[in-house]
PDB file of C-alpha atoms and ligand atoms in Angstrom:
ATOM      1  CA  UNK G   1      77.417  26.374  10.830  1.00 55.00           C
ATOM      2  CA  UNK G   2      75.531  26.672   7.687  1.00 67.00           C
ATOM      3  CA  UNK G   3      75.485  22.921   7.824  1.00 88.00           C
ATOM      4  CA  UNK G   4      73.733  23.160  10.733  1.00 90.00           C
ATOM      5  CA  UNK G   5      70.901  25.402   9.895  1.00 93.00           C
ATOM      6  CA  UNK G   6      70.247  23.383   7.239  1.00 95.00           C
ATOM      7  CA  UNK G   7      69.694  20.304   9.251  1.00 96.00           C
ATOM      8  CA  UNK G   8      67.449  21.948  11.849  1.00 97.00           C
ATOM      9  CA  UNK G   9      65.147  23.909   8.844  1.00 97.00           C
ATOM     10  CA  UNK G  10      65.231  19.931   7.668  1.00 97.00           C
ATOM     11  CA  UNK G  11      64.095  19.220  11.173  1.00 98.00           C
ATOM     12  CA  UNK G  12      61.703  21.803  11.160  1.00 98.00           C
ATOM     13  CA  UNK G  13      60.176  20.239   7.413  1.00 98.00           C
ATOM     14  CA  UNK G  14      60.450  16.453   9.159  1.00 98.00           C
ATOM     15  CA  UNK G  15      57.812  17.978  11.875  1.00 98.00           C
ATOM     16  CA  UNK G  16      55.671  19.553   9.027  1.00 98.00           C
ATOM     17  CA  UNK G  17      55.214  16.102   7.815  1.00 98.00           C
ATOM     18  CA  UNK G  18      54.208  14.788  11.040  1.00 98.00           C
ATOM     19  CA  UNK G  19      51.795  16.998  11.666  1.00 98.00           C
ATOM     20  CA  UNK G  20      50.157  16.654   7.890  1.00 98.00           C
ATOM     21  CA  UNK G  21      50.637  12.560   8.686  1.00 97.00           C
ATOM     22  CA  UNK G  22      48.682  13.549  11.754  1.00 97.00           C
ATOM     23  CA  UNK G  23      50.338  13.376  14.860  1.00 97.00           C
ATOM     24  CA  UNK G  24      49.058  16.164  16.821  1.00 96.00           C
ATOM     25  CA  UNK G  25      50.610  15.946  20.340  1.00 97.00           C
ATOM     26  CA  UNK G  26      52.710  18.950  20.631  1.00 97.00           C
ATOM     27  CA  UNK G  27      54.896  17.496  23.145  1.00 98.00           C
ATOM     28  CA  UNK G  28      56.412  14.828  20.906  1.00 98.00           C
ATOM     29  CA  UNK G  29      56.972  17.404  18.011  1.00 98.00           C
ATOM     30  CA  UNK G  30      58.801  19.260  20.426  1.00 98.00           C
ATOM     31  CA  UNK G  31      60.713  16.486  21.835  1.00 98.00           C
ATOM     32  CA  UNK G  32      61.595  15.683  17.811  1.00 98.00           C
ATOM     33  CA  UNK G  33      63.017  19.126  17.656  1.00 97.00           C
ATOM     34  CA  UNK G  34      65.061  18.916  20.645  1.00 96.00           C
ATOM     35  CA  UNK G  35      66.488  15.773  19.611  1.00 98.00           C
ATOM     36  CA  UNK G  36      68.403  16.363  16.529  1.00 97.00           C
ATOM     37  CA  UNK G  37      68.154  12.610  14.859  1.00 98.00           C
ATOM     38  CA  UNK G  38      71.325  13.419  12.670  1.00 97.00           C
ATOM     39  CA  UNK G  39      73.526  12.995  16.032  1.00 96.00           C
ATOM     40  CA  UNK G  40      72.282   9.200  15.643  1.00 97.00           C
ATOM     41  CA  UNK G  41      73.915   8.860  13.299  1.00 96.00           C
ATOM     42  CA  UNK G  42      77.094   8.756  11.349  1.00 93.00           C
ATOM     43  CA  UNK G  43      78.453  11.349   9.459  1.00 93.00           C
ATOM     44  CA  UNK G  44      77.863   9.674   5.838  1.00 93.00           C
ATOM     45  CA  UNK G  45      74.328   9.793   6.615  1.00 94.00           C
ATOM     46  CA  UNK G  46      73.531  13.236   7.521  1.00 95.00           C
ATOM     47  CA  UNK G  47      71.697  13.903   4.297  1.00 94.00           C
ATOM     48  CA  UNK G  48      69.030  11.256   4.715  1.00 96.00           C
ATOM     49  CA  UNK G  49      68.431  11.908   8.872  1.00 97.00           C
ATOM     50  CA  UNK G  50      65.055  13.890   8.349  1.00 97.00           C
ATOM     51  CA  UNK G  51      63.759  11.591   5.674  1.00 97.00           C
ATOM     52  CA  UNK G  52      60.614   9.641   6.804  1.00 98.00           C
ATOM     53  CA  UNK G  53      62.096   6.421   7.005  1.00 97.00           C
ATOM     54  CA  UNK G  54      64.036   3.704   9.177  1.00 96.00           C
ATOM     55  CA  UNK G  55      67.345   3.835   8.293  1.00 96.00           C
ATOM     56  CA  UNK G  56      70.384   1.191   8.585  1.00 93.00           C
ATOM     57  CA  UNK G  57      72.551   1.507  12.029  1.00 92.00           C
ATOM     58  CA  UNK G  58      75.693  -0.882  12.685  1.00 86.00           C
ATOM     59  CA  UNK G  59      75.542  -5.033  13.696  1.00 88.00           C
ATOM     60  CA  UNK G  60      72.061  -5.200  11.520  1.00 86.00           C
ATOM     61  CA  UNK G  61      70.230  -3.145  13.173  1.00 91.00           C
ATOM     62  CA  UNK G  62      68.172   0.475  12.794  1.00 93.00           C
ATOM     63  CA  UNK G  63      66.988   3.591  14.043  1.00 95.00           C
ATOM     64  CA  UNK G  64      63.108   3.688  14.441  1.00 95.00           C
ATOM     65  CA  UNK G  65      60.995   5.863  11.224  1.00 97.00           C
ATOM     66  CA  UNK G  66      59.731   9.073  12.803  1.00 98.00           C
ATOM     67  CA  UNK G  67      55.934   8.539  12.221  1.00 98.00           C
ATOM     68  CA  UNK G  68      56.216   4.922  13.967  1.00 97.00           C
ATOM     69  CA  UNK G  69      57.931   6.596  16.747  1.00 98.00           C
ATOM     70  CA  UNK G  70      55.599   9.551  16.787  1.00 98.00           C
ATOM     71  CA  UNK G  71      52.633   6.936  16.524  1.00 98.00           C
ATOM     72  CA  UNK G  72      54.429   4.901  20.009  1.00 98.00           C
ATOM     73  CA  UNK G  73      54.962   7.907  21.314  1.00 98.00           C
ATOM     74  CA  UNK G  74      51.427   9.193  21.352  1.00 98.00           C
ATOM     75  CA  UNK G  75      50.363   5.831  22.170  1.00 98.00           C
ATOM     76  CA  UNK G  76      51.807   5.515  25.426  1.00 98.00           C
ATOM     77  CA  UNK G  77      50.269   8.463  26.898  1.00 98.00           C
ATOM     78  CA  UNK G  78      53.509  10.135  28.485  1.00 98.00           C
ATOM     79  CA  UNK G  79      53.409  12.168  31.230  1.00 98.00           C
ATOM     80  CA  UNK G  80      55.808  14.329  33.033  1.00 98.00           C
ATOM     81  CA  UNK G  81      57.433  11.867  35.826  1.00 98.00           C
ATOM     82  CA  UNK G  82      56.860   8.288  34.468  1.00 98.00           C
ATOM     83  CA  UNK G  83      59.211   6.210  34.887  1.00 98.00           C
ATOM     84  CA  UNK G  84      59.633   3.939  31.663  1.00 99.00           C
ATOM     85  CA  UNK G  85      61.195   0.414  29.815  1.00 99.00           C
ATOM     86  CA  UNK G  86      62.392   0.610  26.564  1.00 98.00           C
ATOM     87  CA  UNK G  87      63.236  -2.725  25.068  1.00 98.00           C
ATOM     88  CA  UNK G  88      66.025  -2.172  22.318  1.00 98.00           C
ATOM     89  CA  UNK G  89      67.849   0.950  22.408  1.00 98.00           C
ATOM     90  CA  UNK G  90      69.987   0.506  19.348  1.00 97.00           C
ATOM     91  CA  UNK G  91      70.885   4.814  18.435  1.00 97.00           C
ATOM     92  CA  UNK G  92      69.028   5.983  21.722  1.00 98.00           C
ATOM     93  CA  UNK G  93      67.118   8.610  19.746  1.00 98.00           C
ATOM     94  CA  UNK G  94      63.636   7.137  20.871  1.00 98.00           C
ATOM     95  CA  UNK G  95      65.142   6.959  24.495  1.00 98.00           C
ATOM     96  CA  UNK G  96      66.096  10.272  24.472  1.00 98.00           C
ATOM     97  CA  UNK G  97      62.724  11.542  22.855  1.00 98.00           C
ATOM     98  CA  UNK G  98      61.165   9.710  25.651  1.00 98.00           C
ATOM     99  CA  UNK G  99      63.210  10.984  28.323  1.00 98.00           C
ATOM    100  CA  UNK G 100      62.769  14.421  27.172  1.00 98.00           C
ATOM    101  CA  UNK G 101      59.115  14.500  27.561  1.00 98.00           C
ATOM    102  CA  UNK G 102      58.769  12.680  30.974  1.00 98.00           C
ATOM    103  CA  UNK G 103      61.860  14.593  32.505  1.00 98.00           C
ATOM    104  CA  UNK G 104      61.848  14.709  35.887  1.00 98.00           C
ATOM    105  CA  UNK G 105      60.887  10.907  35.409  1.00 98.00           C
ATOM    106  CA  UNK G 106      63.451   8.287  33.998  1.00 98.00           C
ATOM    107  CA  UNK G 107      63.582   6.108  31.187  1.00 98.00           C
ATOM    108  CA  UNK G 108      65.628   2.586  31.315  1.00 99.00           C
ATOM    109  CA  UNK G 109      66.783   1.362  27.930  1.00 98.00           C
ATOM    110  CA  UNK G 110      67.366  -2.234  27.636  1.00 98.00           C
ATOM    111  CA  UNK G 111      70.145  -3.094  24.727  1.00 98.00           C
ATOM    112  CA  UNK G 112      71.467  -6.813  23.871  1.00 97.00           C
ATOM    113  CA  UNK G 113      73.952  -5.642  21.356  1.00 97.00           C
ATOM    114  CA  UNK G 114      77.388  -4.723  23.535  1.00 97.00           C
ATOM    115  CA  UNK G 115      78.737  -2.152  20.794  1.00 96.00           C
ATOM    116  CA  UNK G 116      75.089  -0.557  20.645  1.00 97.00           C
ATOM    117  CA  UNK G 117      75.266   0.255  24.480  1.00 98.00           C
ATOM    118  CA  UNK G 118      78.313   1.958  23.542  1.00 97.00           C
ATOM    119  CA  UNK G 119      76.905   3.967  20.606  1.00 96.00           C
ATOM    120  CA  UNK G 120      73.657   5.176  22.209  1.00 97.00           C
ATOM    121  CA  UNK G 121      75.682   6.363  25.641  1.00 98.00           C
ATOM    122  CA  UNK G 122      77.993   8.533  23.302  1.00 97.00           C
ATOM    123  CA  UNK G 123      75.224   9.763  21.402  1.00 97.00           C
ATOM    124  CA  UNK G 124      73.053  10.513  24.611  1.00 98.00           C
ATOM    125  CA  UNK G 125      76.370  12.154  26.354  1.00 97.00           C
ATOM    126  CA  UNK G 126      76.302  14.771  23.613  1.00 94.00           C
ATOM    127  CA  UNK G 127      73.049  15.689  24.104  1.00 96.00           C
ATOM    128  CA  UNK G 128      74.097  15.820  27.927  1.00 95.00           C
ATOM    129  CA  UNK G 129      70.504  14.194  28.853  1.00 97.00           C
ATOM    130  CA  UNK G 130      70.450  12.610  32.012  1.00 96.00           C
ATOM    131  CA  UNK G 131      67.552  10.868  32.662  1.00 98.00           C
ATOM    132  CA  UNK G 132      68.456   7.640  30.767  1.00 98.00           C
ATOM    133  CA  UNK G 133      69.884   4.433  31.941  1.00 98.00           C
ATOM    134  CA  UNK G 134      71.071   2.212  28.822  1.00 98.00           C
ATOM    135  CA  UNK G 135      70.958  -1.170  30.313  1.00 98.00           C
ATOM    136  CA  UNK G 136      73.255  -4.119  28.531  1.00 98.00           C
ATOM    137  CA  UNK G 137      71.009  -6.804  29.384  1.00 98.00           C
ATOM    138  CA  UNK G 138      68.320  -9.118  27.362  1.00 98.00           C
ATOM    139  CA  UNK G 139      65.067  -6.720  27.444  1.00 98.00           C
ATOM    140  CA  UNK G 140      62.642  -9.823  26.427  1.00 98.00           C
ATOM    141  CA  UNK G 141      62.954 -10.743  30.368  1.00 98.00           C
ATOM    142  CA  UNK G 142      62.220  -6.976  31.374  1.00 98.00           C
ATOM    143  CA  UNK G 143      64.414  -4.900  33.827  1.00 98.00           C
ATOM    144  CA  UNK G 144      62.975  -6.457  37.251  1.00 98.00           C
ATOM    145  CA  UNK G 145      65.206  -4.359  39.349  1.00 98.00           C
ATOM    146  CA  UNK G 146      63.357  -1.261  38.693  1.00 98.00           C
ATOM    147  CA  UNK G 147      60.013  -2.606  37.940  1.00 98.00           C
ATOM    148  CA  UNK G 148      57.102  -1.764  37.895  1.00 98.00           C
ATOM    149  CA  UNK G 149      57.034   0.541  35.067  1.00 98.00           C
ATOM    150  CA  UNK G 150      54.228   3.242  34.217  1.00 98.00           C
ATOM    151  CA  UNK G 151      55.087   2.668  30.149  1.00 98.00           C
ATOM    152  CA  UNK G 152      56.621   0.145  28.283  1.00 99.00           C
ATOM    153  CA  UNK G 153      57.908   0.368  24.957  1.00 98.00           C
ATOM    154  CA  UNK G 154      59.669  -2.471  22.599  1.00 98.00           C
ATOM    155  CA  UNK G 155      61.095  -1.021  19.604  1.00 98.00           C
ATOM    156  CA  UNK G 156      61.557  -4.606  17.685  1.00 96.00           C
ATOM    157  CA  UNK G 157      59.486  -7.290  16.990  1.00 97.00           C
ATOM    158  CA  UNK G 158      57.750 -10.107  19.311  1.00 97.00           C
ATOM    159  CA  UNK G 159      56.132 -12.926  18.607  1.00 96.00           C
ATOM    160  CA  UNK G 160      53.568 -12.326  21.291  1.00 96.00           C
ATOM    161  CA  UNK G 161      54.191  -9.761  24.048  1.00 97.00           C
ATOM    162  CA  UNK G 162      57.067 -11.332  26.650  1.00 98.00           C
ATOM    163  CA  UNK G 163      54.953 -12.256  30.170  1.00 97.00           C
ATOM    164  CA  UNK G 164      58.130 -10.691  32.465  1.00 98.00           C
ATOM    165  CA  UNK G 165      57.236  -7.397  30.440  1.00 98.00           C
ATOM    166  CA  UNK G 166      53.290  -7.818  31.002  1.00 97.00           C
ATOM    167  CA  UNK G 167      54.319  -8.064  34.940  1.00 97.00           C
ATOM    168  CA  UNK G 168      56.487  -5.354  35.202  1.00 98.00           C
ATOM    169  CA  UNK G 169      53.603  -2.936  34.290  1.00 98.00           C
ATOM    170  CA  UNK G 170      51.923  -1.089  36.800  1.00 98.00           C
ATOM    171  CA  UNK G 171      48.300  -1.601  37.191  1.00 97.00           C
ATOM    172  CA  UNK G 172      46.870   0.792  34.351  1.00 98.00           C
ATOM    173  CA  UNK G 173      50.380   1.219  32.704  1.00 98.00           C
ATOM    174  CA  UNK G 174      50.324   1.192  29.056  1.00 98.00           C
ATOM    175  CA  UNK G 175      52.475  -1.316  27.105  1.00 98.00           C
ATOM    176  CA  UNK G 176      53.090  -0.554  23.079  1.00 98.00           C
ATOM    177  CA  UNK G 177      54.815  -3.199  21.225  1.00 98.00           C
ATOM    178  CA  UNK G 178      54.682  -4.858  17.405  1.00 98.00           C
ATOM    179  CA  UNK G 179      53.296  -8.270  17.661  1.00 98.00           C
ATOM    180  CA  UNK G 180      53.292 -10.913  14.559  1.00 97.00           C
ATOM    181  CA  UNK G 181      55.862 -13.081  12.992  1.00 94.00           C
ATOM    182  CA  UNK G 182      59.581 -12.259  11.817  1.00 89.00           C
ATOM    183  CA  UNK G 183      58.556 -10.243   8.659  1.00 90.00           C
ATOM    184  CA  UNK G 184      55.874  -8.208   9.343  1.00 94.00           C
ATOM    185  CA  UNK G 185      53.865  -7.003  12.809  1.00 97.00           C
ATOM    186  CA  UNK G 186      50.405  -5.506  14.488  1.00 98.00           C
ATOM    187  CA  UNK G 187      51.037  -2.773  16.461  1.00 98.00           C
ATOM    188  CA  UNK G 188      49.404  -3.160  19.907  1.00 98.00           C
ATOM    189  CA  UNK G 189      48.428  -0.950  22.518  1.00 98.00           C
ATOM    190  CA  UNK G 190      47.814  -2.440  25.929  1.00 98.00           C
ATOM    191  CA  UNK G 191      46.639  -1.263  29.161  1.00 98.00           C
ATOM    192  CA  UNK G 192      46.722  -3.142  32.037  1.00 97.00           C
ATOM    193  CA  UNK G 193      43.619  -3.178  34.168  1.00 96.00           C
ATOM    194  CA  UNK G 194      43.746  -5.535  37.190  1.00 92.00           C
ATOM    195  CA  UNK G 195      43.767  -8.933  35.293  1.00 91.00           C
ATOM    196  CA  UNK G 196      42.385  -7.925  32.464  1.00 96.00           C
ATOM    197  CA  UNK G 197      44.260  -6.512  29.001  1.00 96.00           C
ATOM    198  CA  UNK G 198      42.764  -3.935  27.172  1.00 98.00           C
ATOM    199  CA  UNK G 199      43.860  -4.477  23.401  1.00 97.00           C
ATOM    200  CA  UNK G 200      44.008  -1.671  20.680  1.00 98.00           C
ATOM    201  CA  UNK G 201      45.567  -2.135  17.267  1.00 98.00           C
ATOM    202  CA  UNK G 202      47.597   0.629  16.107  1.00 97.00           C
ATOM    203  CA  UNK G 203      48.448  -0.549  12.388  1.00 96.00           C
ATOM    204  CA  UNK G 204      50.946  -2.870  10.331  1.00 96.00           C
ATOM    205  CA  UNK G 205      54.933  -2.158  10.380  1.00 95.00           C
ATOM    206  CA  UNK G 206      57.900  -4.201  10.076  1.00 94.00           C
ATOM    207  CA  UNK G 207      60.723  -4.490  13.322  1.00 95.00           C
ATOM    208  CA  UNK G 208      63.609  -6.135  13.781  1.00 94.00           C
ATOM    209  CA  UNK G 209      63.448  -9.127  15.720  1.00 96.00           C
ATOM    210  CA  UNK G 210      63.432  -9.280  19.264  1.00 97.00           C
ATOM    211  CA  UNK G 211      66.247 -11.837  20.645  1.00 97.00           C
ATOM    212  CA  UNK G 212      66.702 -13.209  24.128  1.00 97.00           C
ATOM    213  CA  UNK G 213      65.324 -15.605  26.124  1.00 97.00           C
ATOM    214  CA  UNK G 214      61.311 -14.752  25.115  1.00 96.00           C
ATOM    215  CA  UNK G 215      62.386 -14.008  21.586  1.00 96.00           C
ATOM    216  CA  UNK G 216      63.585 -15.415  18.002  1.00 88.00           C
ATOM    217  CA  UNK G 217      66.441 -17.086  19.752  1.00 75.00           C
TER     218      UNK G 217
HETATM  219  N1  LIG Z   1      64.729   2.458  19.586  1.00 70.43           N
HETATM  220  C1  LIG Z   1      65.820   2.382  18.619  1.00 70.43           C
HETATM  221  C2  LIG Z   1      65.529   1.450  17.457  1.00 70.43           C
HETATM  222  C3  LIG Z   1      65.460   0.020  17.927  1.00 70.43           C
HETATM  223  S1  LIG Z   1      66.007  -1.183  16.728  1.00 70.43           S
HETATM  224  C4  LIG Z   1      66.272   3.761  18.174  1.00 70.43           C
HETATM  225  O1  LIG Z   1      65.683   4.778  18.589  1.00 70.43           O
HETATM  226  O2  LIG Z   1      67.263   3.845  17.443  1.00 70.43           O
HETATM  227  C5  LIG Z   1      65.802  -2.621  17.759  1.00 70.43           C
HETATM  228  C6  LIG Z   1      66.928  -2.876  18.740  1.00 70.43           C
HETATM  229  O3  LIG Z   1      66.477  -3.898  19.635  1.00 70.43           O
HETATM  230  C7  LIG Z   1      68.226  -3.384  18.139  1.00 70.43           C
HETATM  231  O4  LIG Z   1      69.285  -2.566  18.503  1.00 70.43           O
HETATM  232  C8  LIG Z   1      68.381  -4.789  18.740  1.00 70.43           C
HETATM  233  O5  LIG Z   1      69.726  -5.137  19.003  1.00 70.43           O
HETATM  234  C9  LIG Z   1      67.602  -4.638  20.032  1.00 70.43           C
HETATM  235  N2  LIG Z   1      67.161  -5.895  20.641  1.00 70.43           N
HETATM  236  C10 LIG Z   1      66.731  -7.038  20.050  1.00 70.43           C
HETATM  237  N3  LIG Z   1      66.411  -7.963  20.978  1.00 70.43           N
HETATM  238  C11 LIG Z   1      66.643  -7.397  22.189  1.00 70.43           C
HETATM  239  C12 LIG Z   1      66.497  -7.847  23.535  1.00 70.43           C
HETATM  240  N4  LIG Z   1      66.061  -9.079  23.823  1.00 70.43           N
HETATM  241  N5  LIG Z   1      66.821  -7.002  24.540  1.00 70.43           N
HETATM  242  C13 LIG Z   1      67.269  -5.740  24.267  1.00 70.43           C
HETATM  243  N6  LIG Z   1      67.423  -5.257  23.002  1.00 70.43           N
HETATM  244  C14 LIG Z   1      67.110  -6.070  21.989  1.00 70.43           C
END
């Protein structure tokens, strides 16, 4: 119990930061709240889950810093009712962020790691959220079966942004992805526009790297 308080008041600090860091969009902080990242988590790294920083998951992989989430989040423009593509769900935590701030609309999470679709459907269960679809496929080729999307989020890197992903966006949908090579990446908001891309560049991070058929492999 006490255990508990203290992560939420830690939750509570992480949101501080956020807002200082200046992510103003009240919906996300509240989505943050609601969405206890310790529960992505194992145990052994409770005491680190509100620190500002991506942290190690199993099979290589990791769960998302807060302020690059917060910074996707914001770009994408959510509204209540979009129906969204994320490509990588490794914990679900972003999924579920997402899906709690478009709820009634539905978020499909596209996972190529077998034992991560596992992880993030146990983690989501316990949140008992149930506008999420975790997907086992290879996101780099999109989800056609429920295109086209209003948002489209890829949480690891790309060399350049997958074409099956660019045509699975609705006309004026918003894609936010990190563009560059293996080591280091642009951030990249896009909105479609009939033919035309509108570009804006959202800062430097570092991913890991998309696989599949339009990725590093
Ligand atoms: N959004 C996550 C963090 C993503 S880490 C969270 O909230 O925890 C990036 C994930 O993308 C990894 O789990 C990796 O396995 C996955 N990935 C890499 N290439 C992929 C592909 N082609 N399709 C789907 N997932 C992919």
């Amino acid at each position: 119990m006490i255990l508990e308080e203290e992560l939420r008041l830690e939750n509570q600090r992480l949101i501080e930061h956020l807002r200082f860091m200046g992510i103003k969009d009240e919906n996300i902080l509240k989505a943050i709240l609601q969405v206890p990242r310790h529960l992505f988590l194992p145990r052994s790294m409770w005491n680190v889950a509100y620190a500002d920083d991506a942290l190690p998951l199993e099979h290589g992989q990791t769960i998302s810093q807060p302020y690059t989430v917060a910074i996707m989040l914001e770009a994408l423009e959510l509204k209540k009712k979009d129906k969204v593509l994320e490509v990588g769900t490794a914990s679900g935590w972003n999924a579920c962020l997402i899906a709690k701030i478009i709820d009634p609309g539905i978020i499909y999470t596209t996972e190529i790691i077998k034992e991560l679709v596992e992880y993030s459907k146990n983690n989501i269960k316990k949140l008992n959220i149930k506008n999420i679809k975790v997907i086992h496929t290879d996101g780099s080729q999109g989800y056609e079966k429920e295109a086209h999307y209003d948002k489209i989020i890829v949480t690891c890197a790309c060399r350049e942004i997958p074409l099956p992903l660019l045509k699975q966006l609705k006309n004026n949908g918003i894609i936010v992805a990190p563009v560059g090579s293996e080591y280091s990446q642009q951030m990249y908001k896009i909105r479609k526009q009939g033919n035309k891309l509108k570009k804006d560049y959202l800062g430097d991070f570092i991913f890991v790297p998309l696989k599949g058929k339009y990725g590093w492999d």
